[in-house]
Tab-separated table of N, CA, C and O in Angstrom:
chain	number	residue	atom	x	y	z
A	1	MET	N	-73.882	172.428	-11.671
A	1	MET	CA	-72.776	171.113	-11.671
A	1	MET	C	-71.098	172.628	-12.305
A	1	MET	O	-71.342	172.980	-12.849
A	2	THR	N	-70.300	172.404	-10.873
A	2	THR	CA	-69.436	173.164	-11.604
A	2	THR	C	-67.906	172.312	-12.383
A	2	THR	O	-67.722	171.234	-11.731
A	3	HIS	N	-67.431	172.918	-13.225
A	3	HIS	CA	-66.337	172.443	-14.401
A	3	HIS	C	-65.295	173.414	-13.864
A	3	HIS	O	-65.828	174.480	-14.156
A	4	SER	N	-64.073	172.536	-14.278
A	4	SER	CA	-63.112	173.510	-14.223
A	4	SER	C	-62.490	173.796	-16.066
A	4	SER	O	-64.076	173.770	-16.850
A	5	PRO	N	-62.447	175.297	-16.085
A	5	PRO	CA	-62.284	176.034	-17.150
A	5	PRO	C	-61.582	175.056	-18.290
A	5	PRO	O	-62.488	174.844	-19.479
A	6	GLU	N	-60.543	173.964	-17.729
A	6	GLU	CA	-60.436	173.202	-19.147
A	6	GLU	C	-61.439	172.567	-19.650
A	6	GLU	O	-61.620	171.819	-20.471
A	7	THR	N	-62.155	171.311	-18.363
A	7	THR	CA	-63.559	170.985	-18.780
A	7	THR	C	-64.428	171.441	-19.608
A	7	THR	O	-64.923	170.766	-20.638
A	8	VAL	N	-64.863	172.404	-19.206
A	8	VAL	CA	-65.587	173.290	-20.087
A	8	VAL	C	-64.979	173.557	-21.500
A	8	VAL	O	-65.987	173.103	-22.447
A	9	ARG	N	-63.833	173.590	-21.837
A	9	ARG	CA	-63.588	174.297	-23.126
A	9	ARG	C	-63.294	173.007	-23.773
A	9	ARG	O	-63.749	172.740	-25.205
A	10	GLN	N	-63.230	171.452	-23.034
A	10	GLN	CA	-63.179	170.125	-23.811
A	10	GLN	C	-64.321	169.882	-24.263
A	10	GLN	O	-64.492	169.638	-25.501
A	11	PHE	N	-65.512	170.051	-23.416
A	11	PHE	CA	-67.093	169.865	-23.890
A	11	PHE	C	-67.121	170.735	-24.898
A	11	PHE	O	-67.812	170.708	-25.507
A	12	GLU	N	-66.956	172.080	-24.544
A	12	GLU	CA	-67.183	172.904	-25.924
A	12	GLU	C	-66.669	172.766	-27.470
A	12	GLU	O	-67.389	173.066	-27.874
A	13	ASP	N	-65.531	172.474	-27.448
A	13	ASP	CA	-64.585	172.298	-28.852
A	13	ASP	C	-65.429	170.875	-28.981
A	13	ASP	O	-65.575	170.864	-30.406
A	14	LYS	N	-65.413	169.709	-28.214
A	14	LYS	CA	-66.395	168.584	-28.922
A	14	LYS	C	-67.560	168.811	-29.436
A	14	LYS	O	-68.016	168.380	-30.689
A	15	LEU	N	-68.326	169.926	-28.812
A	15	LEU	CA	-69.717	170.224	-29.229
A	15	LEU	C	-69.440	170.939	-30.780
A	15	LEU	O	-70.628	170.720	-31.398
A	16	LEU	N	-68.346	171.799	-30.587
A	16	LEU	CA	-68.450	172.277	-31.553
A	16	LEU	C	-67.980	172.149	-32.998
A	16	LEU	O	-68.672	172.139	-33.918
A	17	ARG	N	-67.044	170.913	-32.292
A	17	ARG	CA	-66.700	170.245	-33.686
A	17	ARG	C	-68.080	169.243	-34.308
A	17	ARG	O	-68.207	169.000	-35.495
A	18	GLN	N	-68.862	168.395	-33.037
A	18	GLN	CA	-69.890	167.876	-33.679
A	18	GLN	C	-70.983	168.581	-34.458
A	18	GLN	O	-71.692	168.094	-35.372
A	19	GLN	N	-71.038	169.919	-34.004
A	19	GLN	CA	-71.919	170.520	-34.779
A	19	GLN	C	-71.664	171.088	-36.188
A	19	GLN	O	-72.893	171.497	-37.251
A	20	ALA	N	-70.393	171.119	-36.627
A	20	ALA	CA	-70.180	171.373	-37.542
A	20	ALA	C	-69.947	169.691	-38.698
A	20	ALA	O	-70.231	170.087	-39.547
A	21	ASP	N	-69.820	168.956	-38.094
A	21	ASP	CA	-69.841	167.959	-38.516
A	21	ASP	C	-71.012	167.634	-39.430
A	21	ASP	O	-71.629	167.020	-40.168
A	22	LEU	N	-72.071	167.559	-38.070
A	22	LEU	CA	-73.798	167.699	-38.611
A	22	LEU	C	-73.843	168.571	-40.036
A	22	LEU	O	-74.703	168.069	-40.495
A	23	GLN	N	-73.606	169.332	-39.470
A	23	GLN	CA	-73.956	170.857	-40.685
A	23	GLN	C	-73.214	169.899	-41.915
A	23	GLN	O	-74.262	170.241	-42.974
A	24	ARG	N	-71.942	169.983	-41.765
A	24	ARG	CA	-71.720	169.234	-43.366
A	24	ARG	C	-72.374	167.897	-43.997
A	24	ARG	O	-72.747	167.548	-45.019
A	25	ALA	N	-72.862	167.113	-42.649
A	25	ALA	CA	-73.489	166.126	-43.332
A	25	ALA	C	-74.718	166.124	-44.059
A	25	ALA	O	-75.331	165.390	-44.928
A	26	MET	N	-75.780	167.350	-42.862
A	26	MET	CA	-77.035	167.405	-43.366
A	26	MET	C	-76.745	168.335	-44.836
A	26	MET	O	-77.816	167.962	-45.771
A	27	LEU	N	-75.547	169.148	-45.227
A	27	LEU	CA	-75.668	170.043	-46.518
A	27	LEU	C	-75.441	168.892	-47.969
A	27	LEU	O	-75.916	168.621	-48.592
A	28	SER	N	-75.027	167.702	-47.149
A	28	SER	CA	-74.234	166.845	-48.024
A	28	SER	C	-75.414	165.969	-48.634
A	28	SER	O	-75.722	165.620	-49.749
A	29	ALA	N	-76.508	165.477	-47.515
A	29	ALA	CA	-77.277	164.378	-47.773
A	29	ALA	C	-78.533	165.450	-48.326
A	29	ALA	O	-79.357	165.139	-49.671
A	30	VAL	N	-78.446	166.754	-48.135
A	30	VAL	CA	-79.092	167.875	-49.247
A	30	VAL	C	-78.849	168.026	-50.624
A	30	VAL	O	-79.812	167.426	-51.561
A	31	GLU	N	-77.661	167.819	-50.327
A	31	GLU	CA	-76.978	167.918	-52.193
A	31	GLU	C	-77.258	166.536	-52.664
A	31	GLU	O	-77.562	166.275	-54.268
A	32	GLN	N	-76.704	165.357	-51.905
A	32	GLN	CA	-77.094	164.230	-53.148
A	32	GLN	C	-78.552	163.963	-53.125
A	32	GLN	O	-78.808	163.508	-54.167
A	33	GLY	N	-79.341	164.259	-52.429
A	33	GLY	CA	-80.840	163.930	-52.393
A	33	GLY	C	-81.336	164.984	-53.984
A	33	GLY	O	-82.259	164.222	-54.403
A	34	ARG	N	-81.223	166.480	-53.977
A	34	ARG	CA	-81.058	166.451	-55.342
A	34	ARG	C	-80.161	166.051	-56.504
A	34	ARG	O	-80.919	166.028	-57.754
A	35	GLU	N	-79.564	165.142	-56.432
A	35	GLU	CA	-78.881	164.508	-57.326
A	35	GLU	C	-79.675	163.143	-57.778
A	35	GLU	O	-79.342	162.909	-58.958
A	36	THR	N	-80.125	162.952	-56.683
A	36	THR	CA	-80.773	161.594	-56.602
A	36	THR	C	-81.821	161.848	-57.314
A	36	THR	O	-83.231	162.650	-57.004
A	37	SER	N	-81.963	161.716	-58.672
A	37	SER	CA	-83.361	161.965	-59.774
A	37	SER	C	-84.150	160.913	-59.902
A	37	SER	O	-83.389	159.660	-60.391
A	38	THR	N	-85.666	160.785	-60.265
A	38	THR	CA	-86.283	159.577	-60.683
A	38	THR	C	-86.610	159.975	-61.881
A	38	THR	O	-86.948	160.927	-62.365
A	39	ASP	N	-86.087	159.065	-63.305
A	39	ASP	CA	-86.078	159.269	-64.712
A	39	ASP	C	-87.112	158.394	-65.267
A	39	ASP	O	-87.254	157.107	-64.641
A	40	ASP	N	-87.650	158.778	-66.272
A	40	ASP	CA	-88.382	158.138	-66.534
A	40	ASP	C	-88.287	156.722	-67.441
A	40	ASP	O	-89.012	155.969	-67.690
A	41	THR	N	-86.807	157.201	-68.044
A	41	THR	CA	-86.460	155.956	-68.840
A	41	THR	C	-85.905	154.874	-68.029
A	41	THR	O	-85.057	154.247	-68.152
A	42	GLN	N	-85.673	154.854	-66.528
A	42	GLN	CA	-85.105	154.187	-65.596
A	42	GLN	C	-86.720	153.073	-65.730
A	42	GLN	O	-87.292	153.424	-65.473
A	43	ASP	N	-86.138	151.828	-65.169
A	43	ASP	CA	-87.406	150.557	-65.087
A	43	ASP	C	-87.499	150.775	-63.370
A	43	ASP	O	-86.964	151.270	-62.687
A	44	VAL	N	-88.317	149.913	-63.395
A	44	VAL	CA	-88.739	149.822	-62.001
A	44	VAL	C	-87.919	149.736	-60.819
A	44	VAL	O	-87.800	150.432	-59.643
A	45	ALA	N	-87.047	148.578	-61.177
A	45	ALA	CA	-85.866	148.472	-59.968
A	45	ALA	C	-85.334	149.617	-59.817
A	45	ALA	O	-84.800	149.906	-58.558
A	46	ASP	N	-84.891	150.435	-60.673
A	46	ASP	CA	-84.167	151.018	-60.847
A	46	ASP	C	-84.614	152.465	-60.049
A	46	ASP	O	-84.053	153.622	-59.279
A	47	GLN	N	-85.945	152.571	-60.065
A	47	GLN	CA	-86.796	153.947	-59.769
A	47	GLN	C	-86.985	153.408	-58.094
A	47	GLN	O	-87.231	154.336	-57.236
A	48	ALA	N	-87.332	152.359	-58.152
A	48	ALA	CA	-87.134	151.413	-55.955
A	48	ALA	C	-86.269	152.259	-55.727
A	48	ALA	O	-86.029	152.540	-54.437
A	49	VAL	N	-84.574	151.871	-56.274
A	49	VAL	CA	-83.703	152.173	-55.594
A	49	VAL	C	-83.305	153.501	-55.541
A	49	VAL	O	-82.744	153.791	-54.314
A	50	ALA	N	-83.536	154.580	-57.034
A	50	ALA	CA	-83.538	156.052	-56.466
A	50	ALA	C	-84.372	156.478	-55.095
A	50	ALA	O	-84.353	157.516	-54.447
A	51	SER	N	-85.741	155.666	-55.069
A	51	SER	CA	-86.664	155.975	-54.157
A	51	SER	C	-86.243	155.875	-52.525
A	51	SER	O	-86.371	156.520	-52.070
A	52	TYR	N	-85.784	155.073	-52.953
A	52	TYR	CA	-85.005	154.239	-51.161
A	52	TYR	C	-84.065	155.317	-50.988
A	52	TYR	O	-83.794	155.795	-49.921
A	53	GLN	N	-82.824	155.736	-51.845
A	53	GLN	CA	-82.005	156.395	-51.733
A	53	GLN	C	-82.470	157.556	-50.951
A	53	GLN	O	-82.137	158.606	-50.073
A	54	LYS	N	-83.526	158.340	-51.591
A	54	LYS	CA	-84.015	159.352	-51.226
A	54	LYS	C	-84.445	159.651	-49.616
A	54	LYS	O	-84.365	160.344	-49.094
A	55	GLU	N	-85.411	158.471	-49.649
A	55	GLU	CA	-85.634	158.388	-48.476
A	55	GLU	C	-84.753	157.888	-47.493
A	55	GLU	O	-84.746	158.787	-46.247
A	56	LEU	N	-83.732	157.336	-47.501
A	56	LEU	CA	-82.388	157.286	-46.931
A	56	LEU	C	-81.903	158.795	-46.428
A	56	LEU	O	-81.519	159.178	-45.194
A	57	LEU	N	-81.833	159.187	-47.718
A	57	LEU	CA	-81.483	160.391	-47.139
A	57	LEU	C	-82.115	161.280	-46.708
A	57	LEU	O	-81.814	162.377	-45.642
A	58	PHE	N	-83.012	161.416	-46.699
A	58	PHE	CA	-84.083	161.950	-45.908
A	58	PHE	C	-84.427	161.905	-44.429
A	58	PHE	O	-84.149	162.879	-43.421
A	59	SER	N	-84.000	160.648	-44.274
A	59	SER	CA	-83.953	160.212	-42.686
A	59	SER	C	-83.043	160.670	-42.138
A	59	SER	O	-83.174	161.107	-40.845
A	60	GLN	N	-81.861	160.579	-42.762
A	60	GLN	CA	-80.362	161.334	-42.322
A	60	GLN	C	-80.603	162.612	-41.853
A	60	GLN	O	-80.086	163.218	-40.865
A	61	GLY	N	-81.372	163.416	-42.718
A	61	GLY	CA	-81.084	164.700	-42.384
A	61	GLY	C	-81.786	165.316	-41.538
A	61	GLY	O	-81.784	165.635	-40.844
A	62	THR	N	-82.861	163.945	-41.279
A	62	THR	CA	-84.258	164.270	-40.045
A	62	THR	C	-83.072	164.304	-38.649
A	62	THR	O	-83.038	164.898	-37.909
A	63	ASN	N	-82.733	162.999	-38.842
A	63	ASN	CA	-81.751	162.537	-37.796
A	63	ASN	C	-80.695	163.587	-37.235
A	63	ASN	O	-80.498	164.020	-36.158
A	64	GLY	N	-80.132	164.233	-38.086
A	64	GLY	CA	-79.415	164.910	-38.004
A	64	GLY	C	-79.515	166.081	-37.313
A	64	GLY	O	-79.096	166.816	-36.732
A	65	HIS	N	-80.873	166.749	-37.952
A	65	HIS	CA	-81.290	168.195	-37.693
A	65	HIS	C	-82.057	167.609	-36.086
A	65	HIS	O	-81.548	168.327	-34.908
A	66	VAL	N	-82.115	166.999	-35.494
A	66	VAL	CA	-82.796	166.839	-34.230
A	66	VAL	C	-81.506	166.686	-33.279
A	66	VAL	O	-81.453	167.637	-32.266
A	67	GLN	N	-80.155	165.615	-34.195
A	67	GLN	CA	-78.787	165.919	-33.074
A	67	GLN	C	-78.431	166.783	-33.200
A	67	GLN	O	-77.999	167.838	-31.900
A	68	LEU	N	-78.579	168.096	-34.543
A	68	LEU	CA	-77.759	169.533	-34.100
A	68	LEU	C	-78.677	170.098	-33.506
A	68	LEU	O	-78.062	171.179	-32.860
A	69	THR	N	-80.007	169.985	-33.070
A	69	THR	CA	-81.178	171.063	-32.298
A	69	THR	C	-80.301	170.854	-30.831
A	69	THR	O	-80.089	171.534	-30.131
A	70	LEU	N	-79.767	169.289	-30.225
A	70	LEU	CA	-79.516	169.284	-29.185
A	70	LEU	C	-78.071	169.320	-28.868
A	70	LEU	O	-77.804	169.858	-27.621
A	71	VAL	N	-77.177	169.680	-29.502
A	71	VAL	CA	-75.910	169.967	-30.011
A	71	VAL	C	-76.116	171.578	-29.551
A	71	VAL	O	-74.911	172.190	-28.539
A	72	ARG	N	-76.803	172.422	-30.042
A	72	ARG	CA	-76.891	173.807	-29.925
A	72	ARG	C	-77.564	173.635	-28.537
A	72	ARG	O	-76.837	175.152	-28.071
A	73	ALA	N	-78.500	173.364	-27.859
A	73	ALA	CA	-79.062	173.576	-26.692
A	73	ALA	C	-77.647	173.170	-25.742
A	73	ALA	O	-77.903	173.689	-24.848
A	74	ALA	N	-76.884	171.875	-25.944
A	74	ALA	CA	-75.728	171.729	-25.543
A	74	ALA	C	-74.750	173.106	-25.213
A	74	ALA	O	-74.559	173.423	-23.831
A	75	LEU	N	-74.802	173.554	-26.071
A	75	LEU	CA	-73.685	174.883	-26.062
A	75	LEU	C	-74.469	175.776	-25.389
A	75	LEU	O	-73.696	176.894	-24.704
A	76	ASP	N	-76.166	176.307	-25.571
A	76	ASP	CA	-76.441	176.964	-24.783
A	76	ASP	C	-76.181	176.790	-23.411
A	76	ASP	O	-76.019	177.995	-22.652
A	77	ARG	N	-76.225	175.773	-22.702
A	77	ARG	CA	-76.266	175.269	-21.089
A	77	ARG	C	-74.666	175.778	-21.017
A	77	ARG	O	-74.751	176.106	-19.945
A	78	LEU	N	-74.227	175.469	-21.586
A	78	LEU	CA	-72.405	175.740	-20.930
A	78	LEU	C	-72.405	177.041	-21.146
A	78	LEU	O	-72.145	178.036	-20.264
A	79	SER	N	-73.217	178.096	-22.052
A	79	SER	CA	-72.956	179.357	-21.888
A	79	SER	C	-73.927	180.182	-20.769
A	79	SER	O	-73.131	180.793	-19.945
A	80	ASP	N	-74.819	179.009	-20.208
A	80	ASP	CA	-75.989	180.006	-18.786
A	80	ASP	C	-74.954	179.058	-17.604
A	80	ASP	O	-76.204	179.678	-16.810
A	81	GLY	N	-74.339	178.378	-18.156
A	81	GLY	CA	-73.538	177.349	-16.595
A	81	GLY	C	-74.623	176.532	-16.309
A	81	GLY	O	-74.324	175.937	-14.915
A	82	THR	N	-75.667	175.758	-16.997
A	82	THR	CA	-76.397	175.108	-16.371
A	82	THR	C	-76.181	174.174	-16.953
A	82	THR	O	-76.620	172.455	-17.028
A	83	PHE	N	-74.555	173.619	-18.190
A	83	PHE	CA	-74.470	172.307	-18.410
A	83	PHE	C	-74.131	171.334	-17.521
A	83	PHE	O	-73.773	171.467	-16.481
A	84	GLY	N	-74.491	170.146	-17.690
A	84	GLY	CA	-74.091	169.056	-16.888
A	84	GLY	C	-75.229	168.733	-15.523
A	84	GLY	O	-74.684	167.409	-15.135
A	85	GLU	N	-76.530	169.356	-15.825
A	85	GLU	CA	-77.437	169.226	-15.070
A	85	GLU	C	-78.950	168.508	-15.920
A	85	GLU	O	-79.265	169.206	-16.998
A	86	CYS	N	-79.404	167.722	-14.942
A	86	CYS	CA	-80.490	166.645	-16.171
A	86	CYS	C	-81.849	168.080	-16.272
A	86	CYS	O	-81.866	168.760	-15.149
A	87	LEU	N	-82.204	168.206	-17.076
A	87	LEU	CA	-83.323	169.017	-17.497
A	87	LEU	C	-84.412	168.303	-17.067
A	87	LEU	O	-85.413	169.396	-16.387
A	88	GLN	N	-84.691	167.557	-16.295
A	88	GLN	CA	-86.015	166.723	-15.842
A	88	GLN	C	-85.953	166.585	-14.405
A	88	GLN	O	-86.596	167.478	-13.958
A	89	CYS	N	-84.863	165.950	-13.698
A	89	CYS	CA	-84.665	166.015	-12.303
A	89	CYS	C	-83.179	167.207	-11.794
A	89	CYS	O	-83.869	167.136	-10.729
A	90	GLY	N	-83.093	167.545	-12.552
A	90	GLY	CA	-82.027	168.514	-11.960
A	90	GLY	C	-80.460	167.992	-11.430
A	90	GLY	O	-79.804	169.013	-11.225
A	91	GLU	N	-80.810	166.930	-11.304
A	91	GLU	CA	-79.318	166.121	-11.157
A	91	GLU	C	-78.017	165.999	-11.791
A	91	GLU	O	-78.306	166.456	-12.933
A	92	THR	N	-77.079	166.264	-11.406
A	92	THR	CA	-75.854	166.274	-11.805
A	92	THR	C	-75.928	164.972	-12.850
A	92	THR	O	-75.708	163.882	-12.362
A	93	ILE	N	-75.399	164.890	-14.147
A	93	ILE	CA	-75.343	164.512	-15.358
A	93	ILE	C	-73.804	163.735	-14.933
A	93	ILE	O	-72.632	164.444	-15.052
A	94	GLY	N	-73.955	162.145	-14.961
A	94	GLY	CA	-72.169	161.836	-14.590
A	94	GLY	C	-71.699	161.492	-15.675
A	94	GLY	O	-71.918	162.419	-16.961
A	95	ILE	N	-70.122	162.119	-15.298
A	95	ILE	CA	-69.225	163.064	-16.291
A	95	ILE	C	-68.956	161.787	-17.828
A	95	ILE	O	-68.150	162.288	-18.508
A	96	LYS	N	-69.013	160.340	-16.898
A	96	LYS	CA	-68.545	159.753	-18.065
A	96	LYS	C	-69.978	159.773	-19.582
A	96	LYS	O	-69.310	159.605	-20.794
A	97	ARG	N	-71.090	160.292	-18.876
A	97	ARG	CA	-72.620	159.808	-19.638
A	97	ARG	C	-72.205	161.127	-20.404
A	97	ARG	O	-72.046	161.272	-21.418
A	98	LEU	N	-71.374	162.430	-19.817
A	98	LEU	CA	-71.383	163.749	-20.668
A	98	LEU	C	-70.367	163.299	-21.836
A	98	LEU	O	-70.272	164.006	-22.636
A	99	GLU	N	-68.991	162.895	-21.380
A	99	GLU	CA	-68.056	162.677	-22.116
A	99	GLU	C	-68.083	161.811	-23.400
A	99	GLU	O	-68.069	161.868	-24.937
A	100	ALA	N	-69.636	160.584	-23.327
A	100	ALA	CA	-69.793	160.047	-24.499
A	100	ALA	C	-71.030	160.792	-25.563
A	100	ALA	O	-71.111	160.403	-26.328
A	101	LEU	N	-71.397	161.291	-24.421
A	101	LEU	CA	-72.758	161.737	-25.335
A	101	LEU	C	-72.795	163.436	-24.537
A	101	LEU	O	-73.670	163.973	-24.049
A	102	PRO	N	-72.137	164.586	-24.963
A	102	PRO	CA	-71.813	165.877	-24.163
A	102	PRO	C	-73.238	166.925	-24.822
A	102	PRO	O	-73.703	167.705	-23.703
A	103	TRP	N	-73.952	166.116	-25.348
A	103	TRP	CA	-75.119	167.099	-25.747
A	103	TRP	C	-76.690	166.448	-25.477
A	103	TRP	O	-77.501	166.822	-25.097
A	104	THR	N	-76.440	165.555	-24.256
A	104	THR	CA	-77.174	164.777	-24.031
A	104	THR	C	-77.798	165.600	-22.724
A	104	THR	O	-77.249	166.218	-21.541
A	105	PRO	N	-79.512	165.414	-22.698
A	105	PRO	CA	-79.710	166.712	-21.772
A	105	PRO	C	-80.582	166.103	-20.433
A	105	PRO	O	-80.686	166.976	-19.362
A	106	TYR	N	-80.456	164.760	-20.673
A	106	TYR	CA	-80.296	164.346	-19.083
A	106	TYR	C	-79.596	162.712	-18.765
A	106	TYR	O	-78.699	162.343	-19.185
A	107	CYS	N	-79.605	162.957	-17.149
A	107	CYS	CA	-78.896	162.015	-16.487
A	107	CYS	C	-79.509	160.581	-17.283
A	107	CYS	O	-80.852	160.207	-17.974
A	108	ILE	N	-78.946	159.443	-16.925
A	108	ILE	CA	-79.169	158.143	-17.289
A	108	ILE	C	-80.433	157.411	-16.543
A	108	ILE	O	-81.203	157.068	-17.639
A	109	ASN	N	-80.874	157.749	-15.364
A	109	ASN	CA	-81.988	157.487	-14.646
A	109	ASN	C	-82.951	157.888	-15.691
A	109	ASN	O	-83.669	157.531	-15.689
A	110	CYS	N	-82.714	159.552	-15.965
A	110	CYS	CA	-84.235	160.209	-16.463
A	110	CYS	C	-84.219	159.634	-18.254
A	110	CYS	O	-85.288	159.651	-18.597
A	111	GLN	N	-83.420	159.378	-18.622
A	111	GLN	CA	-82.972	159.035	-20.113
A	111	GLN	C	-83.954	157.221	-20.078
A	111	GLN	O	-84.595	157.600	-21.154
A	112	GLU	N	-83.588	156.730	-19.006
A	112	GLU	CA	-84.186	155.716	-19.105
A	112	GLU	C	-85.768	155.525	-19.156
A	112	GLU	O	-86.490	154.725	-19.441
A	113	LYS	N	-86.169	156.480	-18.077
A	113	LYS	CA	-87.403	156.180	-18.000
A	113	LYS	C	-88.077	157.424	-19.331
A	113	LYS	O	-89.522	156.761	-19.150
A	114	ILE	N	-87.292	158.175	-19.761
A	114	ILE	CA	-88.098	158.759	-20.526
A	114	ILE	C	-88.191	157.127	-22.358
A	114	ILE	O	-89.392	156.893	-22.863
A	115	GLU	N	-87.372	156.308	-22.199
A	115	GLU	CA	-87.054	155.431	-22.882
A	115	GLU	C	-88.150	154.296	-22.990
A	115	GLU	O	-88.947	153.385	-23.676
A	116	ASN	N	-88.482	154.068	-21.453
A	116	ASN	CA	-89.722	153.110	-20.853
A	116	ASN	C	-90.809	153.688	-20.707
A	116	ASN	O	-91.671	153.023	-20.932
A	117	GLY	N	-91.062	155.211	-21.210
A	117	GLY	CA	-92.316	155.390	-21.265
A	117	GLY	C	-92.874	155.619	-19.931
A	117	GLY	O	-94.085	156.341	-19.899
A	118	GLU	N	-91.852	156.142	-19.050
A	118	GLU	CA	-92.461	156.756	-17.604
A	118	GLU	C	-92.580	158.109	-17.704
A	118	GLU	O	-93.281	158.513	-16.580
A	119	LEU	N	-91.521	159.094	-18.494
A	119	LEU	CA	-91.517	160.325	-18.483
A	119	LEU	C	-91.712	160.671	-19.911
A	119	LEU	O	-91.234	159.825	-21.141
A	120	GLU	N	-92.104	161.671	-20.010
A	120	GLU	CA	-92.668	162.481	-21.663
A	120	GLU	C	-91.392	163.353	-21.602
A	120	GLU	O	-90.694	163.712	-20.333
A	121	ASP	N	-90.660	163.079	-22.883
A	121	ASP	CA	-89.631	164.277	-23.315
A	121	ASP	C	-89.586	165.292	-23.366
A	121	ASP	O	-90.222	165.700	-24.766
A	122	PRO	N	-89.719	166.241	-22.458
A	122	PRO	CA	-89.903	167.432	-22.691
A	122	PRO	C	-88.916	168.540	-24.268
A	122	PRO	O	-89.696	169.501	-24.611
A	123	VAL	N	-87.612	167.700	-24.403
A	123	VAL	CA	-87.198	168.584	-25.176
A	123	VAL	C	-87.491	167.914	-26.803
A	123	VAL	O	-88.174	168.821	-27.641
A	124	ARG	N	-88.256	166.835	-26.980
A	124	ARG	CA	-88.655	166.200	-27.754
A	124	ARG	C	-90.189	166.923	-28.346
A	124	ARG	O	-90.681	166.832	-29.354
A	125	ALA	N	-90.767	167.201	-27.390
A	125	ALA	CA	-92.008	167.156	-27.388
A	125	ALA	C	-92.260	169.045	-27.481
A	125	ALA	O	-93.097	169.144	-28.293
A	126	ALA	N	-91.003	169.640	-27.717
A	126	ALA	CA	-90.981	170.824	-27.789
A	126	ALA	C	-91.201	171.235	-29.151
A	126	ALA	O	-90.583	170.759	-30.080
């Protein structure tokens, strides 16, 4: 897919901002996780809340890592000139989809097939 240099710069800027935001959020989640401690003097309810908070922070960190991986892969595709091509079928990903999710590796049709279990997600399988 051929993009104008201006469009490429816009997507690159958006992806770099998203990457920085995700890195900050993940670092913050790690720091908060370290601060959340289970204390023997806490009652059972407080221990349950602390445990839930740790689980939530872990989940946020895991989701952030997955998205960060997708953002970095999109930046790589920008560098090698394949940005905007569906990794599954090779078709052009719609510009509106890229504007909403610039890190997406799939066109909307392939994404729907993956979500419906009709196709395996090679990105997540790797």
